[in-house]
Tab-separated table of C-alpha atoms in Angstrom:
chain	number	residue	atom	x	y	z
A	1107	MET	CA	29.523	-4.358	337.078
A	1108	SER	CA	32.331	-5.403	339.409
A	1109	THR	CA	32.194	-2.366	341.731
A	1110	PHE	CA	29.894	-1.992	344.745
A	1111	GLY	CA	29.298	1.102	346.895
A	1112	GLU	CA	29.366	4.879	346.502
A	1113	TYR	CA	31.425	6.113	349.473
A	1114	PHE	CA	33.135	2.857	350.452
A	1115	ARG	CA	33.837	1.409	347.009
A	1116	VAL	CA	34.868	-2.184	346.396
A	1117	THR	CA	36.021	-3.532	343.032
A	1118	THR	CA	36.674	-7.266	342.788
A	1119	TYR	CA	38.615	-9.149	340.128
A	1120	GLY	CA	39.492	-12.710	339.184
A	1121	GLU	CA	37.997	-15.962	337.953
A	1122	SER	CA	37.695	-19.398	339.496
A	1123	HIS	CA	40.863	-20.895	337.989
A	1124	CYS	CA	43.029	-17.866	337.181
A	1125	ARG	CA	46.273	-17.058	339.013
A	1126	SER	CA	44.719	-14.887	341.708
A	1127	VAL	CA	41.562	-13.185	342.922
A	1128	GLY	CA	41.248	-10.019	344.948
A	1129	CYS	CA	39.928	-6.503	345.263
A	1130	ILE	CA	40.649	-2.794	345.480
A	1131	VAL	CA	38.922	-0.861	348.279
A	1132	ASP	CA	38.558	2.917	348.040
A	1133	GLY	CA	37.148	5.239	350.699
A	1134	VAL	CA	38.748	3.549	353.711
A	1135	PRO	CA	39.073	6.000	356.618
A	1136	PRO	CA	42.727	6.840	357.347
A	1137	GLY	CA	44.388	6.194	360.677
A	1138	MET	CA	42.928	2.769	361.450
A	1139	GLU	CA	45.200	-0.106	362.444
A	1140	LEU	CA	44.963	-2.861	359.829
A	1141	THR	CA	47.005	-5.943	358.970
A	1142	GLU	CA	46.373	-9.294	357.312
A	1143	ASP	CA	45.577	-10.677	360.777
A	1144	ASP	CA	42.388	-8.572	360.772
A	1145	ILE	CA	41.326	-9.978	357.415
A	1146	GLN	CA	42.323	-13.647	357.506
A	1147	PRO	CA	39.740	-15.019	359.994
A	1148	GLN	CA	36.795	-14.292	357.688
A	1149	MET	CA	38.755	-15.578	354.693
A	1150	THR	CA	39.318	-18.844	356.537
A	1151	ARG	CA	35.615	-19.132	357.370
A	1152	ARG	CA	34.792	-18.730	353.666
A	1153	ARG	CA	37.510	-20.942	352.184
A	1154	PRO	CA	36.801	-24.261	350.444
A	1155	GLY	CA	37.924	-27.632	351.766
A	1156	GLN	CA	37.040	-26.900	355.383
A	1157	SER	CA	34.881	-29.987	355.938
A	1158	ALA	CA	33.530	-33.158	354.332
A	1159	LEU	CA	30.323	-31.241	353.509
A	1160	THR	CA	32.025	-28.665	351.285
A	1161	THR	CA	33.971	-28.784	348.038
A	1162	PRO	CA	37.229	-30.761	348.401
A	1163	ARG	CA	39.156	-28.014	346.590
A	1164	ASN	CA	41.846	-27.159	349.118
A	1165	GLU	CA	42.722	-23.462	349.128
A	1166	MET	CA	44.198	-21.702	352.151
A	1167	ASP	CA	43.031	-18.333	350.780
A	1168	LEU	CA	45.891	-16.428	352.403
A	1169	VAL	CA	45.369	-12.713	351.853
A	1170	GLU	CA	48.139	-10.206	351.110
A	1171	ILE	CA	47.712	-6.434	351.457
A	1172	GLN	CA	49.421	-4.780	348.495
A	1173	SER	CA	48.805	-1.056	349.126
A	1174	GLY	CA	46.974	1.534	351.196
A	1175	THR	CA	48.654	0.838	354.548
A	1176	GLU	CA	52.017	1.641	356.106
A	1177	PHE	CA	53.354	0.183	359.339
A	1178	GLY	CA	49.955	-1.439	359.875
A	1179	VAL	CA	47.907	1.767	359.593
A	1180	THR	CA	45.472	2.760	356.823
A	1181	LEU	CA	46.544	5.774	354.767
A	1182	GLY	CA	43.142	6.677	353.318
A	1183	THR	CA	44.350	5.639	349.864
A	1184	PRO	CA	43.068	2.608	347.900
A	1185	ILE	CA	43.810	-0.723	349.541
A	1186	ALA	CA	44.600	-3.576	347.153
A	1187	MET	CA	44.414	-7.168	348.369
A	1188	ILE	CA	45.330	-10.376	346.585
A	1189	VAL	CA	44.716	-14.097	347.185
A	1190	ARG	CA	46.692	-16.483	345.018
A	1191	ASN	CA	44.921	-19.562	343.656
A	1192	LYS	CA	46.946	-22.642	344.592
A	1193	ASP	CA	44.693	-25.611	343.836
A	1194	GLN	CA	43.095	-24.639	340.550
A	1195	ARG	CA	42.414	-27.447	338.073
A	1196	PRO	CA	41.155	-26.019	334.782
A	1197	HIS	CA	41.724	-29.405	333.124
A	1198	ASP	CA	38.718	-30.754	335.081
A	1199	TYR	CA	36.586	-28.776	332.647
A	1200	GLY	CA	38.483	-29.534	329.435
A	1201	ASN	CA	36.823	-32.810	328.497
A	1202	SER	CA	34.531	-33.641	325.608
A	1203	THR	CA	31.296	-33.276	327.571
A	1204	MET	CA	32.057	-30.172	329.682
A	1205	ASP	CA	33.230	-28.275	326.582
A	1206	LEU	CA	30.273	-29.416	324.544
A	1207	TYR	CA	27.327	-28.883	326.868
A	1208	PRO	CA	26.284	-25.915	329.036
A	1209	ARG	CA	25.586	-27.010	332.599
A	1210	PRO	CA	21.848	-26.904	333.440
A	1211	SER	CA	20.953	-23.852	335.585
A	1212	HIS	CA	24.575	-22.644	335.496
A	1213	ALA	CA	25.789	-19.333	334.041
A	1214	ASP	CA	27.793	-21.013	331.245
A	1215	TRP	CA	25.140	-20.264	328.635
A	1216	THR	CA	24.119	-16.769	329.750
A	1217	TYR	CA	27.723	-15.535	330.019
A	1218	LEU	CA	28.333	-16.741	326.483
A	1219	GLU	CA	25.167	-14.983	325.296
A	1220	LYS	CA	26.206	-11.728	326.981
A	1221	TYR	CA	29.910	-11.536	326.169
A	1222	GLY	CA	30.277	-13.808	323.154
A	1223	VAL	CA	33.047	-15.633	325.005
A	1224	LYS	CA	33.250	-17.388	328.363
A	1225	ALA	CA	35.794	-18.781	330.803
A	1226	SER	CA	36.163	-22.450	329.935
A	1227	SER	CA	36.735	-23.575	333.532
A	1228	GLY	CA	34.859	-23.236	336.790
A	1229	GLY	CA	32.313	-20.689	335.677
A	1230	GLY	CA	34.728	-17.748	335.571
A	1231	ARG	CA	33.280	-14.673	337.289
A	1232	SER	CA	30.047	-16.512	338.070
A	1233	SER	CA	31.966	-18.786	340.437
A	1234	ALA	CA	31.707	-18.206	344.187
A	1235	ARG	CA	35.504	-17.845	344.065
A	1236	GLU	CA	34.807	-14.230	343.071
A	1237	THR	CA	33.405	-13.550	346.560
A	1238	ILE	CA	36.903	-13.662	348.065
A	1239	GLY	CA	37.350	-9.986	347.213
A	1240	ARG	CA	34.033	-9.091	348.834
A	1241	VAL	CA	34.902	-10.868	352.066
A	1242	ALA	CA	38.384	-9.336	352.214
A	1243	ALA	CA	36.996	-5.824	351.686
A	1244	SER	CA	34.243	-6.330	354.237
A	1245	THR	CA	36.694	-7.079	357.035
A	1246	ILE	CA	37.981	-3.521	356.724
A	1247	ALA	CA	34.426	-2.181	356.826
A	1248	GLU	CA	33.575	-4.371	359.806
A	1249	LYS	CA	36.569	-3.258	361.810
A	1250	TYR	CA	35.620	0.392	361.326
A	1251	LEU	CA	31.947	-0.265	362.119
A	1252	LYS	CA	32.898	-2.089	365.321
A	1253	LEU	CA	35.433	0.471	366.501
A	1254	ALA	CA	33.420	3.577	365.673
A	1255	HIS	CA	29.878	2.388	366.328
A	1256	GLY	CA	29.935	-0.972	368.099
A	1257	ILE	CA	28.071	-2.560	365.167
A	1258	GLU	CA	27.948	-6.366	365.154
A	1259	ILE	CA	27.024	-8.569	362.191
A	1260	VAL	CA	26.306	-12.289	362.649
A	1261	ALA	CA	24.844	-14.745	360.135
A	1262	PHE	CA	23.893	-18.397	360.523
A	1263	VAL	CA	22.273	-21.219	358.577
A	1264	SER	CA	18.542	-21.277	359.325
A	1265	SER	CA	17.419	-24.034	356.954
A	1266	VAL	CA	18.678	-26.754	354.625
A	1267	GLY	CA	16.162	-28.253	352.241
A	1268	GLY	CA	12.943	-28.748	354.200
A	1269	LEU	CA	14.686	-28.693	357.602
A	1270	HIS	CA	14.172	-25.388	359.439
A	1271	MET	CA	15.684	-24.115	362.647
A	1272	PHE	CA	12.404	-22.246	363.253
A	1273	PRO	CA	9.732	-24.092	361.245
A	1274	PRO	CA	6.749	-21.903	360.281
A	1275	SER	CA	3.582	-22.754	362.197
A	1276	ALA	CA	0.044	-21.460	362.655
A	1277	THR	CA	1.197	-19.687	365.826
A	1278	HIS	CA	4.386	-18.329	364.317
A	1279	PRO	CA	4.082	-18.084	360.518
A	1280	THR	CA	7.205	-15.905	360.638
A	1281	PRO	CA	10.189	-16.122	363.017
A	1282	SER	CA	9.651	-12.435	363.878
A	1283	THR	CA	6.825	-13.466	366.241
A	1284	ASN	CA	8.769	-16.373	367.767
A	1285	PRO	CA	10.329	-15.446	371.149
A	1286	ALA	CA	13.056	-18.087	370.703
A	1287	PHE	CA	14.158	-16.521	367.422
A	1288	LEU	CA	14.065	-12.983	368.827
A	1289	SER	CA	16.169	-14.073	371.786
A	1290	LEU	CA	18.683	-15.745	369.471
A	1291	ILE	CA	19.284	-12.693	367.273
A	1292	GLU	CA	19.911	-10.565	370.366
A	1293	THR	CA	22.662	-12.842	371.671
A	1294	VAL	CA	24.084	-15.023	368.881
A	1295	THR	CA	27.790	-14.601	368.130
A	1296	ARG	CA	30.104	-15.864	365.414
A	1297	GLU	CA	31.845	-18.009	367.979
A	1298	LYS	CA	28.574	-19.722	368.811
A	1299	VAL	CA	27.763	-20.197	365.120
A	1300	ASP	CA	31.188	-21.686	364.393
A	1301	ALA	CA	30.777	-24.093	367.293
A	1302	PHE	CA	28.347	-25.868	364.955
A	1303	VAL	CA	30.689	-26.284	361.987
A	1304	PRO	CA	30.340	-27.804	359.403
A	1305	VAL	CA	26.730	-26.576	359.035
A	1306	ARG	CA	26.857	-23.321	361.081
A	1307	CYS	CA	23.314	-23.698	362.402
A	1308	PRO	CA	23.460	-22.701	366.109
A	1309	ASP	CA	21.111	-25.457	367.289
A	1310	ALA	CA	22.515	-28.909	368.043
A	1311	ALA	CA	19.508	-30.981	366.977
A	1312	ALA	CA	18.759	-29.014	363.814
A	1313	SER	CA	22.437	-28.862	362.868
A	1314	ALA	CA	22.861	-32.630	363.131
A	1315	LYS	CA	19.825	-33.283	360.920
A	1316	MET	CA	21.021	-30.717	358.364
A	1317	ALA	CA	24.464	-32.313	358.233
A	1318	GLU	CA	22.919	-35.711	357.562
A	1319	LEU	CA	20.766	-34.260	354.777
A	1320	ILE	CA	23.705	-32.537	353.057
A	1321	ALA	CA	25.784	-35.728	353.285
A	1322	GLU	CA	22.916	-37.696	351.749
A	1323	PHE	CA	22.777	-35.415	348.703
A	1324	ARG	CA	26.570	-35.365	348.437
A	1325	ASP	CA	26.709	-39.156	348.347
A	1326	ARG	CA	24.070	-39.195	345.601
A	1327	HIS	CA	26.179	-36.718	343.561
A	1328	ASP	CA	23.283	-34.281	343.941
A	1329	SER	CA	22.849	-30.954	345.761
A	1330	ILE	CA	20.401	-29.138	348.030
A	1331	GLY	CA	19.655	-25.486	348.884
A	1332	GLY	CA	18.954	-23.607	352.103
A	1333	THR	CA	18.702	-20.217	353.790
A	1334	VAL	CA	21.010	-17.965	355.776
A	1335	THR	CA	19.673	-15.549	358.403
A	1336	CYS	CA	21.680	-12.442	359.334
A	1337	VAL	CA	21.330	-9.934	362.175
A	1338	ILE	CA	22.994	-6.504	362.400
A	1339	ARG	CA	23.036	-5.016	365.906
A	1340	ASN	CA	23.738	-1.472	367.203
A	1341	VAL	CA	22.954	0.164	363.864
A	1342	PRO	CA	22.306	3.910	364.281
A	1343	SER	CA	18.868	5.188	363.368
A	1344	GLY	CA	18.541	7.311	360.225
A	1345	LEU	CA	20.499	5.188	357.729
A	1346	GLY	CA	19.077	4.549	354.264
A	1347	GLU	CA	18.472	6.811	351.266
A	1348	PRO	CA	14.834	6.963	350.093
A	1349	CYS	CA	13.409	6.522	347.636
A	1350	PHE	CA	15.514	4.111	345.571
A	1351	ASP	CA	18.388	3.364	347.935
A	1352	LYS	CA	16.344	2.426	350.981
A	1353	MET	CA	18.217	0.273	353.456
A	1354	GLU	CA	16.275	-2.889	352.679
A	1355	ALA	CA	16.596	-2.206	348.940
A	1356	MET	CA	20.382	-1.974	349.193
A	1357	LEU	CA	20.533	-5.087	351.365
A	1358	ALA	CA	18.441	-6.961	348.804
A	1359	HIS	CA	20.693	-5.690	346.008
A	1360	ALA	CA	23.777	-6.851	347.891
A	1361	MET	CA	22.433	-10.260	348.877
A	1362	LEU	CA	20.991	-11.103	345.475
A	1363	SER	CA	24.374	-10.349	343.901
A	1364	ILE	CA	25.843	-13.354	345.755
A	1365	PRO	CA	26.201	-16.426	343.516
A	1366	ALA	CA	23.327	-18.957	343.887
A	1367	SER	CA	21.083	-16.541	345.825
A	1368	LYS	CA	17.421	-16.740	344.849
A	1369	GLY	CA	15.409	-14.897	347.479
A	1370	PHE	CA	15.496	-12.178	350.135
A	1371	GLU	CA	13.180	-11.175	352.970
A	1372	VAL	CA	13.603	-8.651	355.779
A	1373	GLY	CA	11.883	-8.589	359.164
A	1374	SER	CA	8.670	-10.606	359.144
A	1375	GLY	CA	9.177	-11.231	355.415
A	1376	PHE	CA	6.674	-13.318	353.481
A	1377	GLY	CA	5.327	-14.927	356.655
A	1378	GLY	CA	4.311	-11.484	357.852
A	1379	CYS	CA	1.645	-11.428	355.150
A	1380	GLU	CA	-0.319	-13.905	357.289
A	1381	VAL	CA	-0.279	-11.703	360.414
A	1382	PRO	CA	-2.988	-9.041	361.044
A	1383	GLY	CA	-1.822	-5.438	361.091
A	1384	SER	CA	-2.944	-5.070	364.712
A	1385	ILE	CA	-0.339	-7.699	365.641
A	1386	HIS	CA	2.249	-6.868	363.005
A	1387	ASN	CA	2.540	-3.144	363.832
A	1388	ASP	CA	5.553	-2.323	366.002
A	1389	ALA	CA	4.401	-0.024	368.825
A	1390	PHE	CA	6.843	2.700	369.857
A	1391	ILE	CA	8.064	2.819	373.442
A	1392	LEU	CA	10.668	4.818	375.343
A	1393	ALA	CA	14.084	3.283	374.782
A	1394	PRO	CA	15.801	1.985	377.924
A	1395	GLU	CA	18.867	3.890	379.039
A	1396	ILE	CA	21.972	2.137	377.770
A	1397	PRO	CA	25.491	3.145	378.841
A	1398	PRO	CA	27.586	4.657	376.041
A	1399	LEU	CA	29.650	2.162	374.114
A	1400	GLU	CA	33.300	1.922	375.072
A	1401	THR	CA	34.226	2.837	371.500
A	1402	GLY	CA	33.820	6.235	369.863
A	1403	ALA	CA	30.117	5.567	369.297
A	1404	SER	CA	28.975	8.003	372.005
A	1405	LYS	CA	30.587	10.956	370.263
A	1406	ASN	CA	30.308	10.111	366.590
A	1407	GLY	CA	27.165	12.079	365.768
A	1408	HIS	CA	24.884	9.046	366.068
A	1409	PRO	CA	23.416	9.061	369.598
A	1410	ARG	CA	21.120	6.214	370.559
A	1411	PRO	CA	17.483	6.966	369.610
A	1412	LYS	CA	15.027	8.062	372.312
A	1413	LEU	CA	12.384	5.623	371.110
A	1414	THR	CA	12.446	1.940	370.291
A	1415	THR	CA	9.743	-0.551	369.385
A	1416	LYS	CA	8.023	-3.124	371.579
A	1417	THR	CA	8.201	-5.685	368.771
A	1418	ASN	CA	10.419	-5.821	365.695
A	1419	ASN	CA	8.401	-7.197	362.801
A	1420	SER	CA	9.862	-4.371	360.698
A	1421	GLY	CA	13.326	-5.889	361.051
A	1422	GLY	CA	14.867	-2.604	362.193
A	1423	ILE	CA	13.850	-0.674	359.058
A	1424	GLN	CA	10.799	1.550	358.528
A	1425	GLY	CA	10.254	3.641	355.417
A	1426	GLY	CA	13.590	2.402	354.141
A	1427	ILE	CA	15.377	4.044	357.103
A	1428	THR	CA	16.890	2.289	360.112
A	1429	ASN	CA	15.094	2.859	363.418
A	1430	GLY	CA	17.875	1.674	365.744
A	1431	ALA	CA	16.447	-1.800	366.379
A	1432	PRO	CA	18.369	-4.869	365.206
A	1433	ILE	CA	18.175	-5.423	361.454
A	1434	TYR	CA	17.536	-9.014	360.492
A	1435	PHE	CA	16.890	-10.676	357.150
A	1436	ARG	CA	17.052	-14.025	355.399
A	1437	VAL	CA	18.656	-15.027	352.099
A	1438	ALA	CA	17.646	-18.092	350.067
A	1439	PHE	CA	20.242	-20.089	348.137
A	1440	LYS	CA	19.389	-22.593	345.431
A	1441	PRO	CA	20.961	-26.067	345.159
A	1442	PRO	CA	24.372	-25.769	343.451
A	1443	ALA	CA	23.956	-26.228	339.712
A	1444	THR	CA	27.053	-28.368	339.092
A	1445	ILE	CA	26.329	-31.950	340.133
A	1446	GLY	CA	27.835	-35.294	339.183
A	1447	LEU	CA	24.430	-36.837	338.515
A	1448	ALA	CA	23.707	-37.359	334.814
A	1449	GLN	CA	21.444	-34.610	333.408
A	1450	GLN	CA	19.747	-34.138	330.068
A	1451	THR	CA	20.873	-31.001	328.230
A	1452	ALA	CA	21.735	-29.744	324.745
A	1453	THR	CA	24.944	-28.767	322.984
A	1454	TYR	CA	25.962	-25.114	322.850
A	1455	ASP	CA	25.066	-24.952	319.145
A	1456	GLY	CA	21.714	-26.600	319.775
A	1457	ASP	CA	22.311	-29.256	317.118
A	1458	SER	CA	21.756	-32.217	319.416
A	1459	ASP	CA	20.646	-33.320	322.863
A	1460	GLY	CA	22.963	-35.129	325.220
A	1461	VAL	CA	23.758	-36.194	328.763
A	1462	LEU	CA	26.120	-34.257	331.016
A	1463	GLU	CA	27.857	-35.697	334.057
A	1464	ALA	CA	29.693	-32.647	335.371
A	1465	LYS	CA	33.253	-32.916	336.661
A	1466	GLY	CA	35.109	-30.675	339.076
A	1467	ARG	CA	34.923	-30.117	342.838
A	1468	HIS	CA	31.758	-28.476	344.108
A	1469	ASP	CA	29.733	-27.922	347.278
A	1470	PRO	CA	26.692	-30.165	347.734
A	1471	CYS	CA	25.144	-27.229	349.649
A	1472	VAL	CA	26.465	-23.661	349.630
A	1473	VAL	CA	24.856	-22.241	352.779
A	1474	PRO	CA	27.547	-23.228	355.338
A	1475	ARG	CA	30.164	-21.271	353.366
A	1476	ALA	CA	27.696	-18.528	352.388
A	1477	VAL	CA	27.498	-17.369	356.025
A	1478	PRO	CA	30.629	-15.115	355.933
A	1479	ILE	CA	29.676	-13.881	352.441
A	1480	VAL	CA	26.265	-12.710	353.691
A	1481	GLU	CA	27.998	-10.984	356.616
A	1482	ALA	CA	30.416	-9.386	354.165
A	1483	MET	CA	27.759	-7.864	351.934
A	1484	ALA	CA	25.815	-6.644	354.967
A	1485	ALA	CA	28.912	-4.803	356.209
A	1486	LEU	CA	29.472	-3.168	352.818
A	1487	VAL	CA	25.877	-1.922	352.720
A	1488	VAL	CA	25.937	-0.559	356.268
A	1489	ILE	CA	29.247	1.304	355.965
A	1490	ASP	CA	28.164	2.930	352.705
A	1491	ALA	CA	24.848	4.065	354.215
A	1492	LEU	CA	26.649	5.277	357.333
A	1493	MET	CA	29.111	7.361	355.335
A	1494	ALA	CA	26.256	8.898	353.325
A	1495	GLN	CA	24.480	9.924	356.524
A	1496	GLN	CA	27.680	11.228	358.102
A	1497	ALA	CA	28.311	13.396	355.045
A	1498	ARG	CA	24.797	14.819	355.359
A	1499	GLN	CA	25.132	15.493	359.092
A	1500	ILE	CA	28.551	17.129	358.780
A	1501	SER	CA	27.298	19.365	355.961
A	1502	ARG	CA	24.330	20.414	358.076
A	1503	SER	CA	26.450	21.072	361.157
A	1504	LEU	CA	28.400	23.745	359.280
A	1505	LEU	CA	25.266	25.870	358.756
A	1506	PRO	CA	24.210	28.605	361.215
A	1507	PRO	CA	21.399	27.625	363.636
A	1508	LEU	CA	17.852	28.029	362.340
A	1509	LYS	CA	15.625	30.650	363.988
A	1510	GLN	CA	12.440	29.123	362.609
A	1511	THR	CA	9.586	28.076	364.932
A	1512	ILE	CA	6.773	25.640	364.219
A	1513	PRO	CA	3.329	26.440	365.722
A	1514	ALA	CA	2.095	23.633	367.956
A	1515	ARG	CA	-1.232	22.733	369.489
A	1516	ARG	CA	-2.982	24.986	372.043
A	1517	THR	CA	-2.833	23.458	375.504
A	1518	THR	CA	-3.856	24.330	379.037
A	1519	VAL	CA	-1.181	24.975	381.646
A	1520	GLY	CA	-2.226	25.780	385.242
A	1521	GLY	CA	-5.789	26.467	384.141
A	1522	GLU	CA	-4.768	29.006	381.516
A	1523	ASP	CA	-4.544	28.578	377.777
A	1524	ALA	CA	-1.062	28.633	376.418
A	1525	ILE	CA	0.422	28.142	373.005
A	1526	LYS	CA	3.544	26.062	372.686
A	1527	LYS	CA	5.957	26.371	369.819
A	1528	GLN	CA	8.630	23.989	368.734
A	1529	HIS	CA	11.975	25.651	368.303
A	1530	ILE	CA	14.440	24.267	365.841
A	1531	ASN	CA	18.174	24.654	365.926
A	1532	ASP	CA	21.030	22.922	364.194
A	1533	HIS	CA	20.299	19.771	366.214
A	1534	GLY	CA	16.647	19.565	365.098
A	1535	VAL	CA	13.550	19.921	367.298
A	1536	ASN	CA	14.796	20.554	370.817
A	1537	GLY	CA	11.653	20.957	372.859
A	1538	LEU	CA	8.607	23.091	373.572
A	1539	LYS	CA	8.579	26.651	374.844
A	1540	LYS	CA	5.595	28.275	376.601
A	1541	GLU	CA	4.656	31.790	375.545
């Protein structure tokens, strides 16, 4: 389907070479300042033609808000946004070979099998051009998350081919045990990531090697894959809807809906399987006192948790519910399927084999431009989970306080036995009372 989210709902439209692409966003809180200037920066980070290591298709991807705001303020009604395609070339796909053969590992064949018809140019809805609507919608979500909760979302390229920013080792089979990685996710910013364009790997040596590798595959008319790591900071505890809409499940759903994605891991991920439980377990400790955020976060019903964890192999999620620690995860992207190198394939009707040398303008590696798309889908997941939890908390707050008590253990106070009971009110367990 083309709609994502339950409370903050995003519907995208458009194909790679049609007149425009865009989205409709429903569930936007009213009363928030919003103009195209809030949206355009992420669109520019995603756009094609931004370096010699990306597709040469040159689109400015200028966004236009069509509805849902007045005088630069959200009305709470659906917001429609449009981006007009300027540099589409459907004729690149209208030659004897591209019409005759499905591209190996592309969605040409499966879309035809599903719908009985397919877009003849650029892959239609399977093209990464579709993600424009996601990124546009996410900027609205991100602005609300930042203003109301101080939430920050930053993604970066962590590997290209066999080159890793944090290579797995016997000491650190997963980055979650690597102090350098943990320090990075606490401090990395989008500005720092973009200082390493065109690759967006925030390490000078690794970035240079990755750029050389991508250029090598580009010059061979081939492609290469990679991974994108994302961190979400200042997320309130308690988000996520067990059992089937756990936070990591929704993040995986969102990330694996991105074109060319092939894998997802959260926290210690697959490398965590090599770490003993005695090391992998995240011990709880008292959370340090942190001043309230300058935004509305101190009075929005999501106070900072009393406990945190000494380590964060869980990646900020336990039991499918956020625990207040930074959420971090990694997404794997395959090599782009459309390459200029000659490939053996078969005709659509299966009558004969042939050789396809694909035409068109395509990325030799998608991960540098996937960075803002990963951030976008993370924002859409978090705001939807946040709104679900806010609805639950507001509904509960309207009920009269509970008078129920929970018997607790017998203890000794001043040499005398005493029984303590936990008293519950509308704010939950609020302490122990001696009888």
